[in-house]
Coordinates of C-alpha atoms and ligand atoms in Angstrom, one line a residue:
M103 CA 72.2 46.7 20.8
I104 CA 69.9 46.8 18.5
N105 CA 66.8 44.9 19.2
I106 CA 65.4 42.9 16.8
K107 CA 61.3 42.5 16.6
T108 CA 59.2 39.8 16.0
E109 CA 56.6 40.1 13.6
E110 CA 53.9 40.1 16.4
E111 CA 56.1 42.9 17.9
I112 CA 56.3 44.9 14.9
E113 CA 52.3 44.7 14.6
L114 CA 52.3 46.3 18.0
I115 CA 54.7 49.2 16.8
R116 CA 52.3 49.5 13.6
E117 CA 49.2 49.8 15.8
N118 CA 50.8 52.6 17.8
N119 CA 51.9 54.6 14.7
L120 CA 48.5 54.2 13.1
L121 CA 47.2 55.7 16.5
V122 CA 49.8 58.5 16.0
S123 CA 48.6 59.0 12.2
A124 CA 45.2 59.5 13.2
T125 CA 46.2 61.7 16.1
L126 CA 48.0 63.7 13.3
A127 CA 45.3 63.9 11.2
E128 CA 43.0 65.1 14.1
V129 CA 45.3 68.1 14.9
G130 CA 45.3 68.6 10.9
R131 CA 41.8 69.0 10.8
H132 CA 42.0 72.0 13.6
I133 CA 44.7 73.2 12.1
K134 CA 43.8 77.1 10.9
P135 CA 44.5 80.7 11.7
G136 CA 43.7 81.8 15.3
I137 CA 44.1 78.4 17.1
S138 CA 46.9 78.1 19.6
T139 CA 49.4 75.5 19.7
L140 CA 48.2 74.6 23.3
E141 CA 44.5 74.2 22.0
L142 CA 46.2 71.6 19.2
D143 CA 48.2 69.9 22.2
A144 CA 44.9 69.2 24.1
I145 CA 42.8 67.6 21.1
A146 CA 45.9 65.2 20.6
E147 CA 46.2 64.4 24.3
E148 CA 42.2 63.8 24.7
F149 CA 42.4 62.1 21.2
I150 CA 45.3 59.4 22.1
R151 CA 44.0 58.8 25.8
S152 CA 40.4 58.3 24.4
H153 CA 41.9 55.4 22.5
G154 CA 43.4 53.8 25.0
A155 CA 47.2 54.9 24.8
V156 CA 49.3 57.3 26.5
P157 CA 51.1 60.2 25.2
A158 CA 54.6 59.2 25.0
F159 CA 56.6 62.7 25.1
L160 CA 54.4 64.0 28.0
G161 CA 57.1 63.9 30.9
Y162 CA 59.6 62.2 28.5
G163 CA 63.0 64.1 29.9
G164 CA 60.6 66.3 31.5
F165 CA 59.0 67.7 28.4
P166 CA 55.9 69.2 29.4
N167 CA 53.4 68.4 26.8
T168 CA 51.9 65.7 24.5
L169 CA 52.9 67.0 20.9
C170 CA 56.4 69.0 20.1
I171 CA 54.9 71.8 18.1
S172 CA 57.5 73.8 16.2
L173 CA 56.7 76.7 13.9
N174 CA 58.2 78.3 11.0
E175 CA 62.0 78.9 11.9
Q176 CA 61.5 76.3 15.0
V177 CA 62.9 72.8 13.5
V178 CA 61.6 70.4 16.4
H179 CA 60.9 70.1 20.1
G180 CA 58.7 73.5 20.2
I181 CA 56.8 73.6 23.4
P182 CA 52.9 74.1 22.9
S183 CA 51.5 77.5 24.5
S184 CA 48.8 79.6 24.6
K185 CA 50.4 82.5 23.4
L186 CA 51.5 80.8 20.1
V187 CA 48.7 81.3 17.9
L188 CA 48.7 80.1 14.2
K189 CA 48.5 82.6 11.3
E190 CA 48.0 82.5 7.6
S191 CA 51.4 81.2 5.8
D192 CA 53.0 79.7 8.8
I193 CA 54.2 76.0 8.7
V194 CA 53.6 73.9 11.6
S195 CA 55.9 70.7 12.5
V196 CA 53.9 68.5 14.6
D197 CA 55.8 65.6 16.1
C198 CA 53.8 63.0 18.1
G199 CA 54.2 59.8 20.2
T200 CA 52.0 57.1 21.9
I201 CA 52.8 54.1 24.2
M202 CA 50.2 51.3 23.7
K203 CA 50.7 47.6 24.9
G204 CA 54.1 48.2 25.8
F205 CA 55.2 49.6 22.5
Y206 CA 55.7 53.1 21.4
G207 CA 55.0 54.9 18.1
D208 CA 56.5 58.2 16.9
S209 CA 55.9 60.1 13.6
A210 CA 55.7 63.7 12.8
Y211 CA 54.1 66.1 9.8
T212 CA 54.8 69.4 8.5
F213 CA 51.3 71.2 8.0
T214 CA 50.7 74.5 6.1
V215 CA 48.3 77.3 7.7
G216 CA 46.2 78.3 4.5
E217 CA 48.8 79.4 1.4
V218 CA 52.4 79.4 1.6
S219 CA 55.1 80.8 -0.6
E220 CA 56.0 78.5 -3.5
D221 CA 59.6 78.1 -1.9
V222 CA 58.0 76.9 1.4
A223 CA 56.3 74.4 -0.4
K224 CA 59.1 73.3 -2.1
L225 CA 60.8 72.7 1.2
L226 CA 58.0 70.5 2.4
K227 CA 57.8 68.6 -0.6
V228 CA 61.4 67.7 -0.7
T229 CA 61.5 66.8 2.9
K230 CA 58.7 64.5 2.5
E231 CA 60.6 63.1 -0.7
S232 CA 63.7 62.7 1.2
L233 CA 62.1 60.5 3.8
C234 CA 60.8 58.4 1.5
K235 CA 63.9 58.0 -0.7
G236 CA 65.6 57.2 2.7
A237 CA 63.0 54.6 3.5
M238 CA 63.4 52.9 0.1
K239 CA 67.0 52.0 1.6
A240 CA 65.5 50.4 4.4
K241 CA 66.4 46.8 3.6
A242 CA 68.3 43.8 5.0
G243 CA 71.8 44.1 4.0
N244 CA 72.1 47.8 3.3
R245 CA 73.6 50.1 6.3
V246 CA 72.4 53.1 8.1
G247 CA 74.4 55.2 6.0
D248 CA 72.6 54.1 2.9
I249 CA 69.4 55.6 4.4
A250 CA 71.6 58.7 5.6
S251 CA 72.8 59.5 2.1
A252 CA 69.8 59.1 -0.1
V253 CA 68.0 61.6 2.4
Q254 CA 70.9 64.0 2.5
L255 CA 71.3 63.8 -1.4
H256 CA 67.8 64.5 -2.3
A257 CA 67.6 67.6 0.1
E258 CA 71.1 68.9 -1.0
L259 CA 70.3 68.8 -4.6
N260 CA 67.3 70.7 -4.4
G261 CA 69.1 73.3 -2.5
F262 CA 68.2 72.4 1.1
S263 CA 70.5 72.0 4.0
V264 CA 70.5 68.9 6.5
V265 CA 70.3 69.3 10.1
R266 CA 73.4 67.6 11.9
E267 CA 72.7 67.8 15.5
L268 CA 69.4 65.6 15.7
V269 CA 68.7 62.3 14.0
G270 CA 66.5 59.1 13.7
H271 CA 66.3 56.3 16.0
G272 CA 65.2 52.8 16.5
L273 CA 61.8 52.3 17.7
G274 CA 60.1 49.4 20.0
R275 CA 60.0 49.2 23.9
N276 CA 61.5 52.3 23.9
L277 CA 61.1 55.8 22.4
H278 CA 64.8 55.8 21.2
E279 CA 66.6 52.9 20.5
E280 CA 70.0 52.1 18.6
P281 CA 71.0 52.9 15.9
E282 CA 70.8 56.5 15.5
V283 CA 69.7 57.2 12.1
P284 CA 71.4 60.3 10.7
N285 CA 69.9 62.2 7.7
F286 CA 73.3 62.6 6.5
G287 CA 76.3 60.4 5.8
S288 CA 77.9 58.0 3.3
R289 CA 76.7 55.1 1.5
G290 CA 77.7 51.6 2.7
R291 CA 78.6 53.1 6.2
G292 CA 77.4 52.6 9.6
P293 CA 75.3 49.5 11.3
L294 CA 74.1 46.9 8.9
L295 CA 70.6 46.4 8.5
K296 CA 68.6 43.4 9.4
V297 CA 65.2 41.8 9.1
G298 CA 63.3 42.7 12.1
M299 CA 64.8 46.4 13.0
V300 CA 62.1 49.1 13.5
L301 CA 63.7 52.6 12.3
C302 CA 62.3 56.2 12.9
I303 CA 63.7 58.3 9.7
E304 CA 63.0 61.8 10.4
P305 CA 64.8 64.3 8.2
M306 CA 64.9 67.8 9.3
I307 CA 65.7 70.1 6.5
N308 CA 66.4 73.8 6.3
M309 CA 65.7 76.4 3.5
G310 CA 68.8 78.4 4.6
T311 CA 72.1 77.3 6.7
K312 CA 72.1 74.1 8.6
S313 CA 73.0 75.5 11.8
V314 CA 70.6 75.7 14.4
I315 CA 70.2 77.2 18.0
F316 CA 69.3 75.5 21.0
E317 CA 66.9 77.9 22.8
Q318 CA 67.0 78.8 26.5
D319 CA 63.4 77.0 27.4
G320 CA 65.7 73.8 27.3
W321 CA 63.9 72.0 24.2
T322 CA 63.3 74.5 21.5
V323 CA 65.5 74.1 18.5
R324 CA 65.3 76.5 15.6
T325 CA 67.7 77.8 12.4
K326 CA 70.3 80.0 13.2
D327 CA 69.3 82.2 10.2
R328 CA 65.5 82.2 11.1
K329 CA 64.8 80.7 7.7
P330 CA 62.1 78.2 7.8
S331 CA 62.5 74.4 8.5
A332 CA 60.6 71.3 7.8
H333 CA 60.1 67.9 9.6
F334 CA 58.6 64.6 8.5
E335 CA 58.9 61.3 10.3
Y336 CA 58.0 57.7 10.0
A337 CA 58.7 54.3 11.7
V338 CA 59.5 51.8 9.2
A339 CA 60.3 47.9 9.8
I340 CA 62.8 46.0 7.7
T341 CA 61.0 42.8 6.7
K342 CA 62.0 40.0 4.2
D343 CA 60.2 41.8 1.5
G344 CA 61.7 44.8 2.1
P345 CA 60.9 48.2 3.9
D346 CA 57.3 48.3 5.5
V347 CA 56.5 51.7 6.7
L348 CA 54.4 51.2 9.8
T349 CA 53.0 55.1 9.7
D350 CA 50.2 56.3 7.3
F351 CA 50.6 59.9 6.1
N352 CA 47.3 59.1 3.5
V353 CA 45.2 59.5 6.7
I354 CA 46.6 62.6 7.5
E355 CA 46.7 63.9 4.0
N356 CA 43.0 62.7 3.4
A357 CA 41.9 64.9 6.7
I358 CA 43.2 68.1 5.7
K359 CA 42.4 68.1 2.4
Q360 CA 38.6 67.9 3.4
Ligands
LIG77 MG1 59.1 62.2 16.6
LIG78 MG1 61.7 60.1 16.3

């Protein structure tokens, strides 16, 4: 069943996603060569708790930390570690969730450490554009497949590949609600979109093959060919006036510019 949210409920989901955005901005300020992913995790946990919320991923399905931090060829669900230290030219996908006032936030951003190569910069740019193109299709009367195909088309037209094994989802009183929101598919197919739905759209786009490996740690997903992968995620509400993005990437981008 797909939960339909009231306007008041959507505002509570927005509050969560704005806190997630601010947390990602705070993490982004600390991203530099020499910092470990466990240090970034501690910064995020402290930030979330100091704003009266609870980290949503900590303990979720047994996940041990506040953030999923995935470096370079890691796609998603990387576990923070003191042994994973950022270095120049890395890319760092940070996925963050909160629980506050009975609702969830869930968003992700891929950061760069210093200068990255031109093709890696393009991967990040195209992944974020794919997310935006998908979100523009999040309108009442469209179907999930309209979002999915828009994401896939933009990624593939630019020579990249779309991960199949992991998908976006509904968001609300639960972290993962129906419907599933794949990043590949056919226009006009899948569940009908209605006013009051809130979806997390989260393309995971690979530089090389779309194939992924699930690592022995039970969490980390990486590309089979060990080429880089990018992940951007935001929550979008379907309103009578069209898509309403509940996450604020601007606050993240302003933070990392300084
Ligand atoms: Mg997420
Ligand atoms: Mg998600």
